[in-house]
mmCIF file of C-alpha atoms in Angstrom:
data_model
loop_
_atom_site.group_PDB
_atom_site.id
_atom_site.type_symbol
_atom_site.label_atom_id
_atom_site.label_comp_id
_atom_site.label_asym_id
_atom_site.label_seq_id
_atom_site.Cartn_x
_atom_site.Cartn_y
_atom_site.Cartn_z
ATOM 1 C CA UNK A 8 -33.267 -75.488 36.866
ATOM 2 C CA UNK A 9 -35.719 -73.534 39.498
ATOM 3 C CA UNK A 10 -33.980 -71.338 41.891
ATOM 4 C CA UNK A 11 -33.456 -72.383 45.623
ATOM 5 C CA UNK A 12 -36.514 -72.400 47.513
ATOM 6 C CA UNK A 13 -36.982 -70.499 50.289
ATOM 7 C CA UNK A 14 -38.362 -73.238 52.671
ATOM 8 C CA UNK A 15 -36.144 -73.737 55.375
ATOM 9 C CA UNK A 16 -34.701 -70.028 55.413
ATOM 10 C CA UNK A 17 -36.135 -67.037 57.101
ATOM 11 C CA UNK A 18 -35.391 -63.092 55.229
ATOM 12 C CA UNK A 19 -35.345 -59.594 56.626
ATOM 13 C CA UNK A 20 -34.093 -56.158 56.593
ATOM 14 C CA UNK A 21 -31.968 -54.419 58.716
ATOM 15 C CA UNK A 22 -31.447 -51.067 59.507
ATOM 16 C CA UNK A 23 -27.964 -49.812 58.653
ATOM 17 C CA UNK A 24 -26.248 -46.261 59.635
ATOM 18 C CA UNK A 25 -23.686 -44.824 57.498
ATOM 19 C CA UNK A 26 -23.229 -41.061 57.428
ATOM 20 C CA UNK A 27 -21.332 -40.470 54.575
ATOM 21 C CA UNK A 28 -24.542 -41.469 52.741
ATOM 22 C CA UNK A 29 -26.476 -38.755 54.268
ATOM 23 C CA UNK A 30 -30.270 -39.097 55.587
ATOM 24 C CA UNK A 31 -31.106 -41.866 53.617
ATOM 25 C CA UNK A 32 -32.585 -44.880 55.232
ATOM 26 C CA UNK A 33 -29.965 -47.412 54.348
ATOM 27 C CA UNK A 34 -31.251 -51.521 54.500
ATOM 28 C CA UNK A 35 -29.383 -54.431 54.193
ATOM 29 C CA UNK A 36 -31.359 -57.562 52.729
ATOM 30 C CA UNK A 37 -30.103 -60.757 54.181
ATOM 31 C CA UNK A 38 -31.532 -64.457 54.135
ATOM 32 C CA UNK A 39 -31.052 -66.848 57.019
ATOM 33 C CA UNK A 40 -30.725 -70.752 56.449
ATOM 34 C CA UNK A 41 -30.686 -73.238 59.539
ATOM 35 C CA UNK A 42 -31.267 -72.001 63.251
ATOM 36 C CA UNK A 43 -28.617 -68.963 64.467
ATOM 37 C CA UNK A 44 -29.927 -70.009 68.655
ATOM 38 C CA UNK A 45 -27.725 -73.261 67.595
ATOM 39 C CA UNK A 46 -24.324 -74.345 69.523
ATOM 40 C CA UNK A 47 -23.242 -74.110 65.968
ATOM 41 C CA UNK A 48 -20.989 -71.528 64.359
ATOM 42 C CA UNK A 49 -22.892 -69.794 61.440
ATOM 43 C CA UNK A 50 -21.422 -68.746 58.014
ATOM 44 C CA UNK A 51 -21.758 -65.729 56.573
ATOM 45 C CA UNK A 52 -21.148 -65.673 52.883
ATOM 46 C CA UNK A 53 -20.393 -62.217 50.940
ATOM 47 C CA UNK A 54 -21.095 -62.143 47.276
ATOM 48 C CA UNK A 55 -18.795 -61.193 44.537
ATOM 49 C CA UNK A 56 -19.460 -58.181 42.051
ATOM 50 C CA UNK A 57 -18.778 -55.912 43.383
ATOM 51 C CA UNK A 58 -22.373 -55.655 43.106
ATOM 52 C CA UNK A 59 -23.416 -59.215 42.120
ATOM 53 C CA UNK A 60 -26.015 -60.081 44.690
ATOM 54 C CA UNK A 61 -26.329 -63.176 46.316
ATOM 55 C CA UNK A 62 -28.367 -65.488 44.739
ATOM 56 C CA UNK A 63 -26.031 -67.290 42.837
ATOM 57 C CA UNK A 64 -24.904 -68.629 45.697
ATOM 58 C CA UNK A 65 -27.606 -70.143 47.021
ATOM 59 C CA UNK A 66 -26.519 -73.648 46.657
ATOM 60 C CA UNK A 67 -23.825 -73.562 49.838
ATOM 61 C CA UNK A 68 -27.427 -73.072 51.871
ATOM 62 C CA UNK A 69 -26.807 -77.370 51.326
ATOM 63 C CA UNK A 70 -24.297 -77.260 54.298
ATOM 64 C CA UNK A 71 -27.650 -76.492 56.434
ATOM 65 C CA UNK A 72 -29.636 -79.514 55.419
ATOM 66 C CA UNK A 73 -26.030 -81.965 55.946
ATOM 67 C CA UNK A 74 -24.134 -80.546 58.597
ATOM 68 C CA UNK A 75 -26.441 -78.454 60.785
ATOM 69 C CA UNK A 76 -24.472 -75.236 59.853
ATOM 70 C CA UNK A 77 -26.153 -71.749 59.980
ATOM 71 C CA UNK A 78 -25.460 -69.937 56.364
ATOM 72 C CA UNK A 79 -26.334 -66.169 56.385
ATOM 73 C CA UNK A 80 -26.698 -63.860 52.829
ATOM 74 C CA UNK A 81 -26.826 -60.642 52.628
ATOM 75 C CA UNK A 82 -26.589 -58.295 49.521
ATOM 76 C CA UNK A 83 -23.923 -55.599 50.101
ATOM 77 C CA UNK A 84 -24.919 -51.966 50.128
ATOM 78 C CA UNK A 85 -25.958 -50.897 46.365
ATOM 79 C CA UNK A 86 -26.764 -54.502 45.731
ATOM 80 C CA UNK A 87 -29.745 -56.933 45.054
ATOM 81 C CA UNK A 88 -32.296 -55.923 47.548
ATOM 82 C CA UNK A 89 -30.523 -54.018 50.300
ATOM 83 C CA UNK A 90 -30.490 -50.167 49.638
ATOM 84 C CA UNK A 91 -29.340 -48.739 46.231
ATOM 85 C CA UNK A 92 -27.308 -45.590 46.193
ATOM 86 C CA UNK A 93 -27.869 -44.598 42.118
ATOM 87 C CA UNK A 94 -25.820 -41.577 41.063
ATOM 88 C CA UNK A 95 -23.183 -42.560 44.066
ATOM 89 C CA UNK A 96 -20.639 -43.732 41.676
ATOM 90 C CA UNK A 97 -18.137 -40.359 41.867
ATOM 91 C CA UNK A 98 -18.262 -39.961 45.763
ATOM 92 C CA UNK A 99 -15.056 -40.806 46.578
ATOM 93 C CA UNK A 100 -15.877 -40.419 50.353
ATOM 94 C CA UNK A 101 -18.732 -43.365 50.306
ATOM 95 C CA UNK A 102 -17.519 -46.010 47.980
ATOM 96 C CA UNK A 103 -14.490 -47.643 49.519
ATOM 97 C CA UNK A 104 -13.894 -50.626 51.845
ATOM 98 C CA UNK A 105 -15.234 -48.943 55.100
ATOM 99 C CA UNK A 106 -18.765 -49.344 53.613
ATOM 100 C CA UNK A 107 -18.950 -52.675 53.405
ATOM 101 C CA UNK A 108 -16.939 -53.425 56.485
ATOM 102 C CA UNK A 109 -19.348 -51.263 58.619
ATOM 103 C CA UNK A 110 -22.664 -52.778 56.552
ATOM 104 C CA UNK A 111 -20.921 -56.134 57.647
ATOM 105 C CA UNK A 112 -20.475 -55.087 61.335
ATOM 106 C CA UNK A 113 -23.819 -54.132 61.750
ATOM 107 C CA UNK A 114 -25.584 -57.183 60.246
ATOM 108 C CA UNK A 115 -23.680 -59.226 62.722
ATOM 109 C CA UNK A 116 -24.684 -57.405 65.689
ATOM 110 C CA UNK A 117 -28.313 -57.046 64.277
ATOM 111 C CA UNK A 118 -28.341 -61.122 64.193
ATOM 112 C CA UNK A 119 -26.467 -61.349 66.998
ATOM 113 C CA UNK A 120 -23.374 -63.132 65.597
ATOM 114 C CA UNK A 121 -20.793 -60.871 66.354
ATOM 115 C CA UNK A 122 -18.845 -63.260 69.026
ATOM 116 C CA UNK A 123 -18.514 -65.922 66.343
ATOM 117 C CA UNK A 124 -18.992 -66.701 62.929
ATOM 118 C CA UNK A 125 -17.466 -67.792 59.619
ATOM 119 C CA UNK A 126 -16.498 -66.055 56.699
ATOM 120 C CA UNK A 127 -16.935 -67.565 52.998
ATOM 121 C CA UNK A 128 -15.867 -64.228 50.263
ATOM 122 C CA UNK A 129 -16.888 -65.569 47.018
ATOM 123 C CA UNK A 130 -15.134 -63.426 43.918
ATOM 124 C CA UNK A 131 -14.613 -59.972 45.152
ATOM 125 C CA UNK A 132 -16.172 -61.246 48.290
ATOM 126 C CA UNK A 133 -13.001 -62.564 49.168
ATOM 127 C CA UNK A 134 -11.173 -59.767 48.545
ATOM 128 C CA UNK A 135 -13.465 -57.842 50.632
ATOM 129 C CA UNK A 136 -13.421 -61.033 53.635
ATOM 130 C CA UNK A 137 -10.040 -60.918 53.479
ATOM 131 C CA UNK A 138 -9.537 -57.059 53.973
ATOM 132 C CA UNK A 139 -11.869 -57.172 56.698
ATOM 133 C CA UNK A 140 -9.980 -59.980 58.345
ATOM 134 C CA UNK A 141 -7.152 -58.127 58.570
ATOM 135 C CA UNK A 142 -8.542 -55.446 60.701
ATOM 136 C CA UNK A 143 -8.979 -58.615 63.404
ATOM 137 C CA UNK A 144 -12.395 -58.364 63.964
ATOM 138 C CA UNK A 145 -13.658 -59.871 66.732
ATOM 139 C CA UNK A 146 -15.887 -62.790 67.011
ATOM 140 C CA UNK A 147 -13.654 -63.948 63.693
ATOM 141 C CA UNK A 148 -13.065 -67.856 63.188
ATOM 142 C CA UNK A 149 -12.346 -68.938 60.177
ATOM 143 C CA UNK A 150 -11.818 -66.938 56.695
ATOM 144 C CA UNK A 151 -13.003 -69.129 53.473
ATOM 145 C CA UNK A 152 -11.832 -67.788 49.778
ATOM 146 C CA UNK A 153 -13.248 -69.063 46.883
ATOM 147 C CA UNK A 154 -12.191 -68.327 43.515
ATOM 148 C CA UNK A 155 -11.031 -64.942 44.496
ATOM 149 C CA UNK A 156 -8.590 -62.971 43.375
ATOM 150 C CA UNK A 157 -5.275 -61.928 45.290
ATOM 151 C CA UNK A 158 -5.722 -58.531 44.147
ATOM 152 C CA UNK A 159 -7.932 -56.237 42.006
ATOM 153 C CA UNK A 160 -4.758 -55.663 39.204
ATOM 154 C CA UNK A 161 -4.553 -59.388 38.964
ATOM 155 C CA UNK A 162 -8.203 -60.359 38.810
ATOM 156 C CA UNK A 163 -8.304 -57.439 35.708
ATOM 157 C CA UNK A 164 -5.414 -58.513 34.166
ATOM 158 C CA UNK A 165 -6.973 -61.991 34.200
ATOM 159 C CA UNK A 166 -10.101 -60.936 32.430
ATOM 160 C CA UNK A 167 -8.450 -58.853 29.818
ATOM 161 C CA UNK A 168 -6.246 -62.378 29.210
ATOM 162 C CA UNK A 169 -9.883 -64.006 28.501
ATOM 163 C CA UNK A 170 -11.313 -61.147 26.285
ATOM 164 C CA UNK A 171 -8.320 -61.566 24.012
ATOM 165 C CA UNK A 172 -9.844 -65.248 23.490
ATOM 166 C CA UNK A 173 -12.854 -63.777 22.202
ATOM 167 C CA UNK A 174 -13.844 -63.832 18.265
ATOM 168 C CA UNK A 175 -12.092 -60.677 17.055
ATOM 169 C CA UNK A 176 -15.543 -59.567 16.546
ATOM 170 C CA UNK A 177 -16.732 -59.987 19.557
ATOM 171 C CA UNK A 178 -13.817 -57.963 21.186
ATOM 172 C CA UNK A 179 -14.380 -55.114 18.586
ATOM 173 C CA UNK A 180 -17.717 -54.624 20.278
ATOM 174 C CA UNK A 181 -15.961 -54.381 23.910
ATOM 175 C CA UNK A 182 -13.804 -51.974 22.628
ATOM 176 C CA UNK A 183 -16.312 -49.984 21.457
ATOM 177 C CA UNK A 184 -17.899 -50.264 24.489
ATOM 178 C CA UNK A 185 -15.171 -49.286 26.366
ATOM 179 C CA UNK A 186 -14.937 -46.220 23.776
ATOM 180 C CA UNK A 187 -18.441 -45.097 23.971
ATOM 181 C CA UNK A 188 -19.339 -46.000 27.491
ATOM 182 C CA UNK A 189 -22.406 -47.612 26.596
ATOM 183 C CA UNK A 190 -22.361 -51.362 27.763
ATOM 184 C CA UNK A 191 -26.165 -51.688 27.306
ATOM 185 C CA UNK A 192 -26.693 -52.200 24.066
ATOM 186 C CA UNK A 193 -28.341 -55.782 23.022
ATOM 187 C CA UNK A 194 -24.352 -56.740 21.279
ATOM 188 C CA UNK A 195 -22.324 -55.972 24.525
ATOM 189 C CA UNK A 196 -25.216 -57.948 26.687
ATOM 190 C CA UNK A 197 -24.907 -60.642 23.935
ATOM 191 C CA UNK A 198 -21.192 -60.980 24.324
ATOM 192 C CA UNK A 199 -20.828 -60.772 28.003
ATOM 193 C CA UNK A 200 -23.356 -63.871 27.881
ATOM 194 C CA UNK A 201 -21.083 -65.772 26.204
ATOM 195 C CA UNK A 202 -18.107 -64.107 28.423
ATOM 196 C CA UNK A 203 -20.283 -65.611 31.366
ATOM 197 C CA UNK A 204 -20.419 -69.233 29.993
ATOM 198 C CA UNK A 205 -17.162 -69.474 28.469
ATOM 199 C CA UNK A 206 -15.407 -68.341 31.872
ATOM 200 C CA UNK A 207 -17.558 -67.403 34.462
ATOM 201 C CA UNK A 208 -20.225 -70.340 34.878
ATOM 202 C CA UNK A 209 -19.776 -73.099 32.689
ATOM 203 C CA UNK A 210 -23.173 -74.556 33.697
ATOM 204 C CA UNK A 211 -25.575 -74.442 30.388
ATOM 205 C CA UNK A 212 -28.097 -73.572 30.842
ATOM 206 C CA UNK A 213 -27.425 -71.275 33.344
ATOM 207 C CA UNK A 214 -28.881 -72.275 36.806
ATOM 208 C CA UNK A 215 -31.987 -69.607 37.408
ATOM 209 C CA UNK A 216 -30.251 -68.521 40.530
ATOM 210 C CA UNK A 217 -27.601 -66.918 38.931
ATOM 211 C CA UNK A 218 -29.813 -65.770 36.145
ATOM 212 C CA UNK A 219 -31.606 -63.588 39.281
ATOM 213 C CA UNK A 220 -27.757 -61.901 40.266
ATOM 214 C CA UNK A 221 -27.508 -61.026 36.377
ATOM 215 C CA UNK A 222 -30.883 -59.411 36.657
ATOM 216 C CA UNK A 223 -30.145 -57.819 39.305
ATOM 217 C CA UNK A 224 -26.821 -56.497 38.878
ATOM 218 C CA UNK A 225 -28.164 -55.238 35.565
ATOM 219 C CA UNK A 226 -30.713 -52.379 36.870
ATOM 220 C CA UNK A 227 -28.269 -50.783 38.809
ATOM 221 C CA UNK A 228 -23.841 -50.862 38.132
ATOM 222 C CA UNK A 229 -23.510 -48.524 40.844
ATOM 223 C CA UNK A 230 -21.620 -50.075 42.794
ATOM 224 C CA UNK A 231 -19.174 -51.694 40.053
ATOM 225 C CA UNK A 232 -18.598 -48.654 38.130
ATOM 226 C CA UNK A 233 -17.300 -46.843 41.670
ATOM 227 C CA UNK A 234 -15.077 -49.530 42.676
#
């Protein structure tokens, strides 16, 4: 499988503020499919992770080619290729929701989408689409979950259920991990690959574009390890 192509979709960055994270010129990467000037309202889709950029999502870009719709990506701050904050993870005063709600804010108004759009929250996308929903943003029409969790005790009490499926030996090296605080060793990447296709993305192969959100959430876990 080749990942989506960009024909058809236009990319950019866009400036975002955010005091808490000092001077620093903070980006936000985000990848436009279909024509925003339409009567159309356009959906915005926010990855899971947190910190798993966008690409493996790529493949709702299809509602473009059959229904007209706008789809908009964006990597959250920390993620992919917006702005990453390395050595952030211990600042309790930049990593919580108000980050990404305000990151979310201002892409809207940079695209000027802010009077109406549509929300898909893939993962802990969902989780964060839903939080933000609830501060009734305006410009707000519809709020789309998919396979997200109702809360962040449930969605780790679900994985822990699926690491106890695991060959014994394969969870011996998790605890370890979990002991040691090293999860970058070749065994741990070997057994979160098979985590991944047993219960994550039961596609094999795995399709490239979610290949590229691995790859990318690999070189920098800032963002998971601080929420």
């Amino acid at each position: 499988m080749v990942t989506t192509p960009s024909s058809g979709s236009s990319s950019g960055l866009a400036p975002f503020i955010y005091p808490s994270a000092g001077n620093k010129l903070l980006q936000t990467y985000y990848r436009v499919f279909g024509d925003l000037e339409s009567s159309v309202t356009p959906l915005v889709v926010l990855h899971g992770g947190p910190g798993f950029p966008h690409n493996y999502l790529l493949n709702i870009s299809t509602i473009t080619e059959m229904h007209s719709i706008p789809v908009i990506f964006y990597d959250q701050i920390g993620s992919g290729l917006s702005t990453r904050l390395p050595g952030t993870a211990s600042t309790p005063s930049l990593w919580d929701e108000e980050i990404f709600f305000e990151q979310l804010r201002q892409l809207l108004t940079f695209l000027g989408i802010e009077k109406n759009y549509d929300i898909l929250g893939s993962s802990w996308g969902g989780m964060l689409g839903s939080a933000f929903a609830s501060t009734n943003p305006p410009g707000l029409r519809k709020l789309i979950l998919s396979n997200s969790a109702a809360s962040k005790a449930l969605s780790i009490a679900n994985r822990w259920k699926f690491r106890k499926q695991l060959p014994q030996e394969m969870q011996d090296i998790l605890d370890h991990a979990d002991k040691t605080g090293d999860w970058n060793s070749k065994e741990v990447g070997a057994v979160m690959q098979e985590f991944t296709i047993r219960h994550v993305c039961r596609i094999a192969p795995l399709p490239e574009d979610v290949k590229v959100s691995e790859r990318l959430y690999g070189e920098d876990t800032t963002v998971a390890t601080a929420m």
